[in-house]
Coordinates of C-alpha atoms in Angstrom, one line a residue:
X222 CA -4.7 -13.6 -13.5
X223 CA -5.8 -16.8 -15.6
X224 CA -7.9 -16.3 -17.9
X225 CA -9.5 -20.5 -18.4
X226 CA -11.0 -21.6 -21.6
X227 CA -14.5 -21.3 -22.0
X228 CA -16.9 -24.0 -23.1
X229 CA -20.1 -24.2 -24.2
X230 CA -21.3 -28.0 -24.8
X231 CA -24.1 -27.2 -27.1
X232 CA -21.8 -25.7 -29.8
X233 CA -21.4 -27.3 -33.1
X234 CA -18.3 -26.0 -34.2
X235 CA -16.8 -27.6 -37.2
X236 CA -19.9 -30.0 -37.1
X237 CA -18.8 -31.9 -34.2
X238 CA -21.0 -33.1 -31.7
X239 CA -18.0 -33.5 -29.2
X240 CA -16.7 -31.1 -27.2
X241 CA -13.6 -30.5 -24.9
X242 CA -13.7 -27.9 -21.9
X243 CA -11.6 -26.6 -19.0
X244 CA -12.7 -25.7 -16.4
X245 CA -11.0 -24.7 -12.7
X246 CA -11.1 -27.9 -10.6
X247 CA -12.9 -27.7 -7.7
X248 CA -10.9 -26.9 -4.6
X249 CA -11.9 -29.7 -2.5
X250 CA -10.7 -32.1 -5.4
X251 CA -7.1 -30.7 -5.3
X252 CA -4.5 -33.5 -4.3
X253 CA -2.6 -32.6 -1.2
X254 CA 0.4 -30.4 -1.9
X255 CA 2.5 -33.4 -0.7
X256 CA 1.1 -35.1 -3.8
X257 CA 2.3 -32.3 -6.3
X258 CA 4.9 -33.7 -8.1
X259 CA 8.0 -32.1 -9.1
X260 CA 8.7 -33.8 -12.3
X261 CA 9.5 -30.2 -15.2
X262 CA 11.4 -28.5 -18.1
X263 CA 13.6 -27.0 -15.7
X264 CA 13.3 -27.7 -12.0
X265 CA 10.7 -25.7 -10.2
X266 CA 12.1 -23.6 -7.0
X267 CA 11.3 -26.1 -3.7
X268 CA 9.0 -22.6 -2.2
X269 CA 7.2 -23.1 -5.3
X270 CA 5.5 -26.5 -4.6
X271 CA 5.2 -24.7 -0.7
X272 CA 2.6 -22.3 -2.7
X273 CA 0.9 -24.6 -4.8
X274 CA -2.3 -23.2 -5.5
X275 CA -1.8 -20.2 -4.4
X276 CA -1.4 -18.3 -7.4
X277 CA 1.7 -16.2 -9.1
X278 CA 4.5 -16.7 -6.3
X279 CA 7.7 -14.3 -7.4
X280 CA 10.9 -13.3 -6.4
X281 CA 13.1 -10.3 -8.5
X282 CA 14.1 -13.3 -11.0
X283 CA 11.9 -16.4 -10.9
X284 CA 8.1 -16.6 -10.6
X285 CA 5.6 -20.0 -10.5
X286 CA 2.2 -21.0 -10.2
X287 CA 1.1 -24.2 -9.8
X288 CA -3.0 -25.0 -10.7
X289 CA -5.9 -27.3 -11.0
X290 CA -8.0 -27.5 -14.1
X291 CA -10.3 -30.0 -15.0
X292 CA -11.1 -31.4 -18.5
X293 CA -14.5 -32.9 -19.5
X294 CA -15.4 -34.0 -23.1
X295 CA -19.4 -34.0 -23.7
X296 CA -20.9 -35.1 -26.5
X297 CA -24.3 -33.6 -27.7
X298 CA -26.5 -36.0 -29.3
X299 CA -30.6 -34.8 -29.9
X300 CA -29.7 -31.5 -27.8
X301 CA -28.7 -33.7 -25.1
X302 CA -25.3 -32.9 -23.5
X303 CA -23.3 -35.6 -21.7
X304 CA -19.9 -35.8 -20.1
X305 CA -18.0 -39.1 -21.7
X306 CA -14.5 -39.0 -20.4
X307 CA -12.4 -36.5 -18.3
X308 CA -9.6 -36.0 -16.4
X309 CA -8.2 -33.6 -13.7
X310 CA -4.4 -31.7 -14.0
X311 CA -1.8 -29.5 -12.7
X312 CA -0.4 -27.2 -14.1
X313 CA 2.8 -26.3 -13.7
X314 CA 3.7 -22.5 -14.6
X315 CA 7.2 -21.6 -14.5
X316 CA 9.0 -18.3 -15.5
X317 CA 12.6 -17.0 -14.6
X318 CA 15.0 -14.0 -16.0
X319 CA 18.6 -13.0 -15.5
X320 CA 20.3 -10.0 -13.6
X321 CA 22.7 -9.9 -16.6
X322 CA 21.0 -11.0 -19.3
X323 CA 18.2 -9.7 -22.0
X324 CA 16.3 -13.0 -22.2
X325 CA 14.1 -14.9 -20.3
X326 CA 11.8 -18.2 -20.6
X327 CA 8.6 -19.2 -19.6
X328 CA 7.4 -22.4 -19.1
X329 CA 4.1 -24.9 -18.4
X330 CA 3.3 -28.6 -18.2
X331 CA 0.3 -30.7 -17.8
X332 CA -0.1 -33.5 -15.0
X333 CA -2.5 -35.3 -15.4
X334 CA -4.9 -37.6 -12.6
X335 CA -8.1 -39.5 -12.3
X336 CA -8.9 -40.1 -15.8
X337 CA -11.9 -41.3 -16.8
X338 CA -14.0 -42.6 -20.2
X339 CA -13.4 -41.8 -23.0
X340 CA -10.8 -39.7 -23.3
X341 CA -8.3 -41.4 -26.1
X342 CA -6.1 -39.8 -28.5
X343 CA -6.1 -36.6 -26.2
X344 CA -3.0 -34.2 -27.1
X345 CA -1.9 -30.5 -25.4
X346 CA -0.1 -28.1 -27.3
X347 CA 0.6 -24.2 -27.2
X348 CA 1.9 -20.9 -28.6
X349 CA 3.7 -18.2 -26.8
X350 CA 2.9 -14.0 -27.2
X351 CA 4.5 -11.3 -26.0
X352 CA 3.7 -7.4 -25.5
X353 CA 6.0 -4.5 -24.9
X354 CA 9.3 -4.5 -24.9
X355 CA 10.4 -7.7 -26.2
X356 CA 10.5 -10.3 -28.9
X357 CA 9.0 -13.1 -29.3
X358 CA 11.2 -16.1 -30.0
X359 CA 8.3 -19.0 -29.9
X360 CA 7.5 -21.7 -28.2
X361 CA 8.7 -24.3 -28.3
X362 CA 5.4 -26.7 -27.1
X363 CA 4.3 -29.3 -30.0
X364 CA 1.3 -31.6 -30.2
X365 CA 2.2 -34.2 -27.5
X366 CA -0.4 -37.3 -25.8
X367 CA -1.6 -36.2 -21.9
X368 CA -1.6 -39.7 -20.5
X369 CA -0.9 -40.6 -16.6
X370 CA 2.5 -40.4 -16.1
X371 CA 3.6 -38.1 -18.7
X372 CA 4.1 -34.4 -18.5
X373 CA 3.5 -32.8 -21.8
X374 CA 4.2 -29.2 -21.9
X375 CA 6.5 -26.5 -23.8
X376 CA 8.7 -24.1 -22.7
X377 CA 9.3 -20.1 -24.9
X378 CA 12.4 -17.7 -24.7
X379 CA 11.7 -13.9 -25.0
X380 CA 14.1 -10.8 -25.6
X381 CA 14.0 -8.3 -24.6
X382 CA 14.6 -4.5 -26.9
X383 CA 15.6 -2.5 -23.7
X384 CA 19.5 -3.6 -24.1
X385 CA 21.3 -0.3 -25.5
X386 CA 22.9 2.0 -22.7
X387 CA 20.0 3.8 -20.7
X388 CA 17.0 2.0 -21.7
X389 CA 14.5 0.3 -19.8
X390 CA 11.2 -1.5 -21.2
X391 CA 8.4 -4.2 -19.7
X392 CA 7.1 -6.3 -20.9
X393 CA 3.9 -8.9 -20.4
X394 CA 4.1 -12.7 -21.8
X395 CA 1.6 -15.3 -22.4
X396 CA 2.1 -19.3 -23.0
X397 CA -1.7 -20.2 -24.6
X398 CA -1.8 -23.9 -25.1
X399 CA -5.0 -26.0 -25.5
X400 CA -6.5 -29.4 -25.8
X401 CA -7.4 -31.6 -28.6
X402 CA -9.4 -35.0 -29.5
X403 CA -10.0 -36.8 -32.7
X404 CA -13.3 -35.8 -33.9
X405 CA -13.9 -33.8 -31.4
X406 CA -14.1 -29.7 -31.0
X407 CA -10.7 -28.6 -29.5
X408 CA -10.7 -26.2 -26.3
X409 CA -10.5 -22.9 -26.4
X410 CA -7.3 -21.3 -26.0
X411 CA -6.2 -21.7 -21.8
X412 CA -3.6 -18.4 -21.7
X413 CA -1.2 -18.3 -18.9
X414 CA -0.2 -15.1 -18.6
X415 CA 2.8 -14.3 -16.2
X416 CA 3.5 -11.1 -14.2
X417 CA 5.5 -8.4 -15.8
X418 CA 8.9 -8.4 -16.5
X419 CA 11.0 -5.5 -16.4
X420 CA 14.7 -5.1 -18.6
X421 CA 17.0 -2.0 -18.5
X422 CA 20.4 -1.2 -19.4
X423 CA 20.6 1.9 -16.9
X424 CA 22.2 0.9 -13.7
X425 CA 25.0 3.3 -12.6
X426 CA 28.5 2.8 -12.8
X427 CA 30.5 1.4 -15.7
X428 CA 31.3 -2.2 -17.0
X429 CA 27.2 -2.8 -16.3
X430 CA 24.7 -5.0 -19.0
X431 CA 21.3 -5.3 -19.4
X432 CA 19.3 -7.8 -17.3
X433 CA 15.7 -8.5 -16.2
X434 CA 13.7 -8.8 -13.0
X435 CA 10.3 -9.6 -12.0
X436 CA 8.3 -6.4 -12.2
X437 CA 7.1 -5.0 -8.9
X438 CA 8.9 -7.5 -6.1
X439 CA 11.0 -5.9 -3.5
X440 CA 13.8 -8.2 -2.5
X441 CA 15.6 -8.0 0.7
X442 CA 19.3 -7.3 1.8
X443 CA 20.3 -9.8 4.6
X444 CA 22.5 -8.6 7.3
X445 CA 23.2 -11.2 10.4
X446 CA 24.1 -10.1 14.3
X447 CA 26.5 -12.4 13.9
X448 CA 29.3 -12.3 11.0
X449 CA 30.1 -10.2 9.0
X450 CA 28.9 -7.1 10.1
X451 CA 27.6 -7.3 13.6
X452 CA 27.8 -4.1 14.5
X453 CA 26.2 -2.6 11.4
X454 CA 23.1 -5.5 11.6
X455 CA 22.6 -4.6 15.5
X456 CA 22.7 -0.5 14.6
X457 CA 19.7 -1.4 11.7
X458 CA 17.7 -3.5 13.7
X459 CA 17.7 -1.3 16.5
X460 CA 16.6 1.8 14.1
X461 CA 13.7 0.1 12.5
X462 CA 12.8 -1.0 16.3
X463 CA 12.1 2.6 16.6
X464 CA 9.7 2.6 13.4
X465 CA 12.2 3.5 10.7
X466 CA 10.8 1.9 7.9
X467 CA 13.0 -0.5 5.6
X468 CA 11.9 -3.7 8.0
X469 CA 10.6 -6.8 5.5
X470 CA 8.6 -8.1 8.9
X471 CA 5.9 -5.4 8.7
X472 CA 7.9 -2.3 7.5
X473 CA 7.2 -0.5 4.8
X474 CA 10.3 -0.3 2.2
X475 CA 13.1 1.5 1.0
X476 CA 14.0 3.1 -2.1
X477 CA 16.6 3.1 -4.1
X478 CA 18.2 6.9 -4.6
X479 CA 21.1 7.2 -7.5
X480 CA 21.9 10.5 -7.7
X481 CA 25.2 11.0 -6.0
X482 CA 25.1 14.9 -4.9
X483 CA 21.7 13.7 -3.1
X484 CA 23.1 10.7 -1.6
X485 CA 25.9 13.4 0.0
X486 CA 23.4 15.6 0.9
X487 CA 21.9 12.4 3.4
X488 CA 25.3 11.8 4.6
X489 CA 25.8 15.4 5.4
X490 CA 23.0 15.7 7.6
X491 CA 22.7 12.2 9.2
X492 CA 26.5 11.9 9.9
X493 CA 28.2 15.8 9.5
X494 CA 32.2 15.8 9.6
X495 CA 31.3 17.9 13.3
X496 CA 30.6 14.3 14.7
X497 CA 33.4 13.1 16.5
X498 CA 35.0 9.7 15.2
X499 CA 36.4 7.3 17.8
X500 CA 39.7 5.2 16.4
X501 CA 38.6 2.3 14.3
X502 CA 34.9 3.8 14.3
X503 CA 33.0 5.2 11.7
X504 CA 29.7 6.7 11.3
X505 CA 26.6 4.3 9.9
X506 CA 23.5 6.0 9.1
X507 CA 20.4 4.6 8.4
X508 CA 18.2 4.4 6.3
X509 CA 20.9 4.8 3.9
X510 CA 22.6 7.8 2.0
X511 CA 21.6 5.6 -1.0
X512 CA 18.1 5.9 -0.4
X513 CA 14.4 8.0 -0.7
X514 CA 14.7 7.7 3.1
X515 CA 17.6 9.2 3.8
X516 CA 17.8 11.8 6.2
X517 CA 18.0 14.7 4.2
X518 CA 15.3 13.5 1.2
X519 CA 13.1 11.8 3.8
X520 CA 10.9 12.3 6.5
X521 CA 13.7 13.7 9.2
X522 CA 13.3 9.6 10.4
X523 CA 16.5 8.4 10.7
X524 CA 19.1 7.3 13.1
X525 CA 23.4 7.1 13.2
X526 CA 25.8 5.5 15.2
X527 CA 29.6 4.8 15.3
X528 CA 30.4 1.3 14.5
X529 CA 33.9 -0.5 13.4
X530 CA 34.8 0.9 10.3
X531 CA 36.1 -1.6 8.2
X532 CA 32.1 -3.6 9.1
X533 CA 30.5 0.2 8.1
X534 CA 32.5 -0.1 4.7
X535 CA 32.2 -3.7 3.9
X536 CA 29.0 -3.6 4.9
X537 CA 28.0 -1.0 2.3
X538 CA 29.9 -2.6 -0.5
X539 CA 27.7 -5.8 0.2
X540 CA 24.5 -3.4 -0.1
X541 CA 26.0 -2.2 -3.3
X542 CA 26.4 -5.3 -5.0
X543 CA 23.1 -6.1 -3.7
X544 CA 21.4 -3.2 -5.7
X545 CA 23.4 -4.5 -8.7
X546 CA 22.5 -8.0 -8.4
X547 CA 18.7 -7.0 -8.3
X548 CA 19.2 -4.5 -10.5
X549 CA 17.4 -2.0 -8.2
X550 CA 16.7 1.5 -10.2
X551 CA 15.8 4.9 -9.0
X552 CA 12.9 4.5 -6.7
X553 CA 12.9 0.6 -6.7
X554 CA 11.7 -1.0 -3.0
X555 CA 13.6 -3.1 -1.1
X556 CA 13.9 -4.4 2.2
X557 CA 16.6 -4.7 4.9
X558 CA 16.3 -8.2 7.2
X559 CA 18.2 -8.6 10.1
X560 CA 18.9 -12.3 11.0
X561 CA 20.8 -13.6 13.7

């Protein structure tokens, strides 16, 4: 997903004969991940430094990479190309939205380790882009020295144009930053591009805003054995024990259904009013009414079961504020975990 600067060392650009490169560092001169540090803009998510080097690590409203480059300054003299100075670095990618907002930020800094020669005078600094549905408010990344120690870096806020009632838009951002040296040729633009990011104004219900998610990640409801739905976690986890999908340990997901006369439809079949209810029970069905899955606009997979009521209602409140809060559209995937 990176696309690294390129470098040629014989080029004369701007009648230099020195020339700055990136490249990626090689993988057995990565520092430990115990050696990452954690010094940024904003504070990077701890399962983030768990993934270093692992590229794009997401969930619905923060994603991070952290990377290894490597920067070499040659200088050409009579055709001859030699390496003078260098130094390796992480990077440190960082991008997160809001459920109930229309903007989100990006941001990257530079760590730099084992310098070497001459590299003096070396600064980093960047630009932001954006494509699709959004605007680009700049970044805010300046010229800045790259010295041990230091973390130079920037940091650009996007918008998106997805906000009126019923829209939805994506959109794709880039931070481009790039190296320079006095007398010397700068780098090529190094683009960090992040994964998609998706803004609508078109969840169901009233008093709702527009918000943005990660494009493409399926989060995961939670429901414990223990509290505060017991029965309702045991009921699930004993469906998908029969291969009813919705599992995040294996499964394939769920999606999201909205329309309600369909939703009704699943209830009418999985749990019909001929069902007998016991006092204080009520019927669960699962997957969901509120899903692709259900048993009337699924597969005929699909499995009910009286539990306590006021768990069977709760419970489904939680799964509705849960779709809000990851502002899960019509055919969005999502998981359901049971925990103990």
């Amino acid at each position: 997903m990176r696309a690294a600067g390129k470098c040629d060392p014989l080029s004369q650009a701007h009648g230099s004969e020195t020339v700055i490169c990136v490249t990626p560092l090689q993988s057995g001169a990565r520092p430990t991940k115990a050696e990452v540090s954690q010094q940024t803009i904003q504070p990077l998510p701890d399962w983030c430094y768990d993934h270093a080097f692992d590229d794009w690590w997401a969930t619905r409203t923060q994603m991070c990479m952290i990377d290894a480059w490597t920067v070499t300054v040659t200088r050409t003299v009579n055709g001859v190309v030699t390496p003078i100075g260098g130094f390796d670095y992480n990077g440190y990618n960082y991008s997160y939205t809001s459920a109930d907002m229309s903007t989100w930020a990006s941001q990257t800094e530079i760590g730099m380790y084992n310098p070497w020669g001459d590299i003096a005078g070396i600064q980093v600094s960047g630009a932001s882009s954006c494509t699709g549905a959004c605007i680009n408010g700049g970044a805010d990344f300046p010229s800045q020295p790259v010295v041990p120690g230091a973390f130079p870096g920037g940091e650009a806020f996007f918008t998106s144009t997805a906000t009126t009632r019923g829209s939805e838009g994506r959109a794709s951002t880039t931070l481009t930053y790039y190296f320079t040296k006095p007398g010397a040729t700068p780098s090529t633009p190094h683009d960090v591009p992040t994964p998609d990011v998706r803004c609508d104004h078109k969840l169901p219900g009233n008093n709702t805003v527009a918000g943005c998610i990660v494009y493409g990640i399926a989060p995961v409801m939670t429901y414990s054995l223990t509290t505060p739905y017991p029965e309702l976690a045991a009921h699930i986890r004993d469906a998908q024990a029969t291969g009813i999908p919705g599992s995040p340990f294996g499964g394939s997901p769920l999606h999201r259904l909205i329309d309600p006369t369909l939703q009704q439809r699943n209830r009418d079949v999985a749990c019909p009013d001929s069902l007998p209810r016991p006092p204080g029970k009520s019927c669960d069905e699962y997957p969901m009414a509120s899903t692709w899955e259900g048993a009337a606009t699924g597969v005929n997979n699909y499995s009910w079961r009286m539990i306590d009521e006021a768990q069977n209602s709760n419970g489904g409140n939680a799964m509705n504020t849960f779709y809000r809060n990851m502002r899960l559209l019509d055919w969005d995937a999502f998981y359901v975990g049971i925990v103990p």
